[in-house]
Short mmCIF file of N, CA and C in Angstrom, two decimals:
data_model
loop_
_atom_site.label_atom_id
_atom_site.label_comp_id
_atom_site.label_asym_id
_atom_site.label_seq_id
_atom_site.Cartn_x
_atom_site.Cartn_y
_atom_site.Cartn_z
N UNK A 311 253.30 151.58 190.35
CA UNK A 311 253.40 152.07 188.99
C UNK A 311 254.87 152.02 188.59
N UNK A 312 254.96 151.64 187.10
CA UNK A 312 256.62 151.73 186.98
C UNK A 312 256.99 153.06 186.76
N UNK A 313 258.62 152.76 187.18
CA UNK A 313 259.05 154.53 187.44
C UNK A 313 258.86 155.38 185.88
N UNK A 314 258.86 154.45 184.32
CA UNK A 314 258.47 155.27 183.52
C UNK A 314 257.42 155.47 183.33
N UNK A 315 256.30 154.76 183.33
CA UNK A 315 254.99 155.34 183.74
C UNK A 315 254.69 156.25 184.54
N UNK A 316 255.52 156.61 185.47
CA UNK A 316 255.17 157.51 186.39
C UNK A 316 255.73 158.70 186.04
N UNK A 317 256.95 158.96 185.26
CA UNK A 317 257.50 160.12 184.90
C UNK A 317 256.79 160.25 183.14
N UNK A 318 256.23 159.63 182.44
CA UNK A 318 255.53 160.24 181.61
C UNK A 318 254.35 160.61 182.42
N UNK A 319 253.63 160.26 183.02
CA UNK A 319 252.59 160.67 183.62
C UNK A 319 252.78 162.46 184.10
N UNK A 320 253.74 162.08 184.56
CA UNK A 320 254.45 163.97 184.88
C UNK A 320 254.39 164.77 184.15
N UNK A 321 254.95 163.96 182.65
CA UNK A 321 255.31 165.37 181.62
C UNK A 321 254.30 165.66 181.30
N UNK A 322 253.02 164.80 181.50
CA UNK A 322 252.06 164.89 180.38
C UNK A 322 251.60 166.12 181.71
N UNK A 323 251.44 165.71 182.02
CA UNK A 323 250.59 166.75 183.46
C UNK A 323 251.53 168.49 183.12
N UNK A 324 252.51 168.24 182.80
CA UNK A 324 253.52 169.89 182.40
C UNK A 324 252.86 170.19 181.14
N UNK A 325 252.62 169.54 180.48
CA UNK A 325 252.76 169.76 178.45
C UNK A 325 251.24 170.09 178.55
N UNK A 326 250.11 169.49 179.84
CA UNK A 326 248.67 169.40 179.25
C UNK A 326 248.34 171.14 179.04
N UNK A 327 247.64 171.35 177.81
CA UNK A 327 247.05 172.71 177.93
C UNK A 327 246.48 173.09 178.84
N UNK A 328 245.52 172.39 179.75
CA UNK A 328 245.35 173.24 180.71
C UNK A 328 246.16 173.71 181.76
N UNK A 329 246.92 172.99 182.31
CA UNK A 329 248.00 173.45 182.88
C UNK A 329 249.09 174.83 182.38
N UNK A 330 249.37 174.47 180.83
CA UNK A 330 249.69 176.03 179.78
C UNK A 330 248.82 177.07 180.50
N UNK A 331 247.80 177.14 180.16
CA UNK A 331 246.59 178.40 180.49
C UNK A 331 246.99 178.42 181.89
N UNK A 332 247.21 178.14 182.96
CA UNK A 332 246.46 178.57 184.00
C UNK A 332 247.25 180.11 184.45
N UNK A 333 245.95 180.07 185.23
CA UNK A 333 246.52 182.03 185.87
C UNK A 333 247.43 182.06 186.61
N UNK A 334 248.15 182.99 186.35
CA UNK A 334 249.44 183.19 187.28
C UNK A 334 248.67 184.45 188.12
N UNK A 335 248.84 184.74 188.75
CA UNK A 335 248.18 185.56 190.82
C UNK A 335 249.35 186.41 190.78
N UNK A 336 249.56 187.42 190.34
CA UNK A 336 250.48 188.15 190.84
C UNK A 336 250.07 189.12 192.40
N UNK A 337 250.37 189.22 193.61
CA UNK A 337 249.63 189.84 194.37
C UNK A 337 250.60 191.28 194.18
N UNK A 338 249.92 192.67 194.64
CA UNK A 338 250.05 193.80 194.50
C UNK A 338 251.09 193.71 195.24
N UNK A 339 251.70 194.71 195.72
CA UNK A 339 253.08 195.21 196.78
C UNK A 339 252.33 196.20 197.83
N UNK A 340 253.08 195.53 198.56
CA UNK A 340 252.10 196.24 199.75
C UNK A 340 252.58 197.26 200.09
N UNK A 341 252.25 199.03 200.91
CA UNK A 341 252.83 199.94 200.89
C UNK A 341 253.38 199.83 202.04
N UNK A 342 254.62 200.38 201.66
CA UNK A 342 255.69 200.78 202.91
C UNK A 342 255.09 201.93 203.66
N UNK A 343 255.50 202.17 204.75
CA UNK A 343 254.03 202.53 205.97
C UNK A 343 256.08 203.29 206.96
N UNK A 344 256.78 204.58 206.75
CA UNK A 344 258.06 205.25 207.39
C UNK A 344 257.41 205.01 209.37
N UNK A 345 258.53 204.52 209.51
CA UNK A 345 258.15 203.94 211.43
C UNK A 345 258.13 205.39 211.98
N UNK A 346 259.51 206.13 211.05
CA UNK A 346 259.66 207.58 211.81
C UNK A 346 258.65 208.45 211.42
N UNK A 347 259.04 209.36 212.57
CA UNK A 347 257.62 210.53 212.19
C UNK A 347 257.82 211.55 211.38
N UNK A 348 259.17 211.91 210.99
CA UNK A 348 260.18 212.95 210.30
C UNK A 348 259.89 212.35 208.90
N UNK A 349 260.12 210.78 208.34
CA UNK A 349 259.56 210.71 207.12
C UNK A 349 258.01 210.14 207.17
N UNK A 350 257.58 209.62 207.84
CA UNK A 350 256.37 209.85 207.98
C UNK A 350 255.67 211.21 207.51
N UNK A 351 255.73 212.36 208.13
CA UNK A 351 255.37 213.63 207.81
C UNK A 351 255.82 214.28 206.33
N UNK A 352 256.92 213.35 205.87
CA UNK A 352 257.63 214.19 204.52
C UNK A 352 256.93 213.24 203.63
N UNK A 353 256.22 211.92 204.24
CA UNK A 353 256.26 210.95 202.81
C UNK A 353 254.78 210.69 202.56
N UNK A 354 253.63 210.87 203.86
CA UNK A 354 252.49 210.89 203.78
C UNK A 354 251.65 211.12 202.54
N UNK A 355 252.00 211.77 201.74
CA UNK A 355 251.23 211.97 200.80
C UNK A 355 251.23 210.56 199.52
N UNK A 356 252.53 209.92 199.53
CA UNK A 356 252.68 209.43 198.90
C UNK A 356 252.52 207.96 198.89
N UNK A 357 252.74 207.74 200.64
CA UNK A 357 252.22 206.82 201.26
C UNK A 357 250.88 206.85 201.17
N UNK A 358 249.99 207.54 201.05
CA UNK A 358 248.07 207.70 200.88
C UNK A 358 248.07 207.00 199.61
N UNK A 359 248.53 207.42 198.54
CA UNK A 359 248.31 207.07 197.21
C UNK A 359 248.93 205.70 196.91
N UNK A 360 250.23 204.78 197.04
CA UNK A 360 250.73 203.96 197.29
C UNK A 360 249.09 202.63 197.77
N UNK A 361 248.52 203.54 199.29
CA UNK A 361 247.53 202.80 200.03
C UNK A 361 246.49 202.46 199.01
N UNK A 362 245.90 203.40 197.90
CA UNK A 362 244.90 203.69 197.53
C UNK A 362 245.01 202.63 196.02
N UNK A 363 246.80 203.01 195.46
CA UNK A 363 246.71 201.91 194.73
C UNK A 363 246.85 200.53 195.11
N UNK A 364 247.58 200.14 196.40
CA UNK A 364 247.06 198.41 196.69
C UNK A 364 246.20 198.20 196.48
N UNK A 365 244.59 199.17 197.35
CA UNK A 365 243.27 198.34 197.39
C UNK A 365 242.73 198.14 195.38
N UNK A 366 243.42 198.87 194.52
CA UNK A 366 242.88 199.17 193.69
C UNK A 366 243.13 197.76 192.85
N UNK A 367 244.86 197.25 192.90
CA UNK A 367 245.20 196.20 192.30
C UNK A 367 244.99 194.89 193.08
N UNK A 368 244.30 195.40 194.57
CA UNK A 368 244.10 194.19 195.17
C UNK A 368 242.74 193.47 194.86
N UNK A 369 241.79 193.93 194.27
CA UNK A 369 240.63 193.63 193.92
C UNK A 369 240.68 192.33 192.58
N UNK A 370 241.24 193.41 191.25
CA UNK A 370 241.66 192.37 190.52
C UNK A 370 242.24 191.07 190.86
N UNK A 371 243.66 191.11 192.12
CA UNK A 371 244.70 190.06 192.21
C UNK A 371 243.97 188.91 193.12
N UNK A 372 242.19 189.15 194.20
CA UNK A 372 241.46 188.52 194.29
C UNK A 372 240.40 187.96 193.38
N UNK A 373 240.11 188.40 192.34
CA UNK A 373 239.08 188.19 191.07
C UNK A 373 240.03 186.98 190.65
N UNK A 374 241.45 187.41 190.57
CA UNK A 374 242.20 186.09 189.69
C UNK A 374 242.13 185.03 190.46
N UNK A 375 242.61 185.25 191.34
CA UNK A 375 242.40 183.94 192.26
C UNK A 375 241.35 183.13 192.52
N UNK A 376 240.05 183.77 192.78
CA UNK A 376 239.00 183.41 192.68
C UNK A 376 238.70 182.01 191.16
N UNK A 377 239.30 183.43 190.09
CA UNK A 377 238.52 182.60 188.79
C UNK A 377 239.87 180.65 188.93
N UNK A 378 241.03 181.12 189.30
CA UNK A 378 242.05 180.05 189.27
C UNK A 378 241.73 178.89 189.77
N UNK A 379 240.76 179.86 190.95
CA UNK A 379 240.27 178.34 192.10
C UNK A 379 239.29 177.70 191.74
N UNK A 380 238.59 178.54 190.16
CA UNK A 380 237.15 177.84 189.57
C UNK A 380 237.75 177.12 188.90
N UNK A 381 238.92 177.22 187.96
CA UNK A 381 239.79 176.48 186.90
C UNK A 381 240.12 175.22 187.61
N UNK A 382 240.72 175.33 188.88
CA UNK A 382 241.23 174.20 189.15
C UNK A 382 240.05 173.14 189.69
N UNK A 383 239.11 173.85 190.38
CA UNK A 383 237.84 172.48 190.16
C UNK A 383 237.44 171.89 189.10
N UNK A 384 237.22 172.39 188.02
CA UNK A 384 236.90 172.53 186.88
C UNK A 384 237.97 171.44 185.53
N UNK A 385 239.17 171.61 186.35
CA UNK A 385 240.00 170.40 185.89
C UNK A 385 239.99 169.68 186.84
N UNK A 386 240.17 169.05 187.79
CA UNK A 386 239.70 167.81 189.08
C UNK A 386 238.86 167.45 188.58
N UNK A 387 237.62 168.30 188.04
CA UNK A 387 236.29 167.77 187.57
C UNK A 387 236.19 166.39 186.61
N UNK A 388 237.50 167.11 185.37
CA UNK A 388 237.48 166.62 184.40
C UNK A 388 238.38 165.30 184.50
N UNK A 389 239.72 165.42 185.38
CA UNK A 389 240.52 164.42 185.55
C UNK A 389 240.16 163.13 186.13
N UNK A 390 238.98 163.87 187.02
CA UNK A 390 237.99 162.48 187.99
C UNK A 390 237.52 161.62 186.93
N UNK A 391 236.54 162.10 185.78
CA UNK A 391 235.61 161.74 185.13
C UNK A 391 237.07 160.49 184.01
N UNK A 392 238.35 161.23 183.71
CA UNK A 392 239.18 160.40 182.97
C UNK A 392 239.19 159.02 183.69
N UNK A 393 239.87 159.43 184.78
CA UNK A 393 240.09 158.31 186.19
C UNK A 393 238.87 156.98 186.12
N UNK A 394 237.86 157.73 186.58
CA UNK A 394 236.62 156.57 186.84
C UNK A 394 236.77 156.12 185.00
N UNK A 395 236.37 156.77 184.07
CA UNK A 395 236.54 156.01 182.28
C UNK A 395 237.68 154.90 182.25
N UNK A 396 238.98 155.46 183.17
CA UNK A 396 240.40 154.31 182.67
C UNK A 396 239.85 153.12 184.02
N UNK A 397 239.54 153.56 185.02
CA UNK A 397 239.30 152.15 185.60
C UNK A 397 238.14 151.40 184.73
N UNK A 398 237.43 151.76 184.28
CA UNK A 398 235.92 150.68 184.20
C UNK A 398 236.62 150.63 183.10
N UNK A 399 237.35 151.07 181.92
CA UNK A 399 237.87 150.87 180.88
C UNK A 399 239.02 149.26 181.30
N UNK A 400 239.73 149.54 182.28
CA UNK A 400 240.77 148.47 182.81
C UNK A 400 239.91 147.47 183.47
N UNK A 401 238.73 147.35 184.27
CA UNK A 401 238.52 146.42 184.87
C UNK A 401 237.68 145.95 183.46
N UNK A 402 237.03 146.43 182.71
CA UNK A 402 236.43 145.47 181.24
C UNK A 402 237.42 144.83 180.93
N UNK A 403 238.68 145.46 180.19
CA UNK A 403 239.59 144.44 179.86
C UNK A 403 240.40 143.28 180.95
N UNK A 404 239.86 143.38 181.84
CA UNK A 404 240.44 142.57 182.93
C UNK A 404 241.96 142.76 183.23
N UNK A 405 242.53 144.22 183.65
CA UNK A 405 243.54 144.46 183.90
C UNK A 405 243.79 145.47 185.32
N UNK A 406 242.75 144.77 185.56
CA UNK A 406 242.67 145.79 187.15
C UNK A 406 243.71 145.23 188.27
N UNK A 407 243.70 143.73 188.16
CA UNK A 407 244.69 143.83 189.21
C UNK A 407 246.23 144.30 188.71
N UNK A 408 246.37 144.15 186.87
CA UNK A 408 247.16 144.50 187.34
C UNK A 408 248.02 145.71 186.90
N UNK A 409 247.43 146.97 186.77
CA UNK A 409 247.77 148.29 186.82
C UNK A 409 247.31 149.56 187.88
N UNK A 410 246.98 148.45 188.78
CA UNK A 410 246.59 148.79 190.57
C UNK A 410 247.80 149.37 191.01
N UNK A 411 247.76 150.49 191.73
CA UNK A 411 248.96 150.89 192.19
C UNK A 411 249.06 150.13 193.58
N UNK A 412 250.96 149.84 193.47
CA UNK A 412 251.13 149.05 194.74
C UNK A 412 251.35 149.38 196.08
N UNK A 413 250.61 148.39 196.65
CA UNK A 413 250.23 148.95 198.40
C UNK A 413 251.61 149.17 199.09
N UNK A 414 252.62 148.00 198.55
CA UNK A 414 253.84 148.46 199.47
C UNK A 414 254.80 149.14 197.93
N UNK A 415 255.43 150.16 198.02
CA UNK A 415 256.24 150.84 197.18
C UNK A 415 257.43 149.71 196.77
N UNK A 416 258.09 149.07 197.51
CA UNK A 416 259.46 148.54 197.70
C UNK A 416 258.91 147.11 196.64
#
């Protein structure tokens, strides 16, 4: 592929809306867990609640991920279906050999 074909090919892949939309995964913060037993004993309480909110934001920060990993099949889906249209589109016009990407780079 020529190198500007290949770097518009890029931008377009940055600029495409679906790429705009996709989910950003923020994962929760995980709780700090005192090694000593002196704050251990002073911080316990706060450390419980800390625990109680990970599992709470960890649920959501798996739901996102989940739905991200449906998005991204969901575009593969769609990019395949472009792919197979531009080849049978290129081999009708008889330009298959030559917008074939090349076997040796150099």
């Amino acid at each position: 592929m020529k190198p500007e074909l290949a770097a518009a090919a890029i931008l377009l892949l940055f600029i495409h809306p679906a790429f705009a939309q996709a989910s950003i995964c923020i994962p929760p913060e995980e709780p700090f867990v005192p090694a000593d037993d002196a704050a251990f004993g002073e911080y316990a309480d706060l450390v419980a609640e800390d625990f109680e909110r990970y599992f709470s934001e960890v649920r959501p920060y798996i739901a996102c991920l989940d739905a991200a990993r449906q998005d991204a099949f969901a575009r593969a889906r769609e990019v395949s279906a472009q792919h197979e249209a531009f080849w049978k589109r290129a081999d009708e016009m008889g330009l298959t050999e030559e917008v074939a990407p090349d076997a040796d780079p150099e």
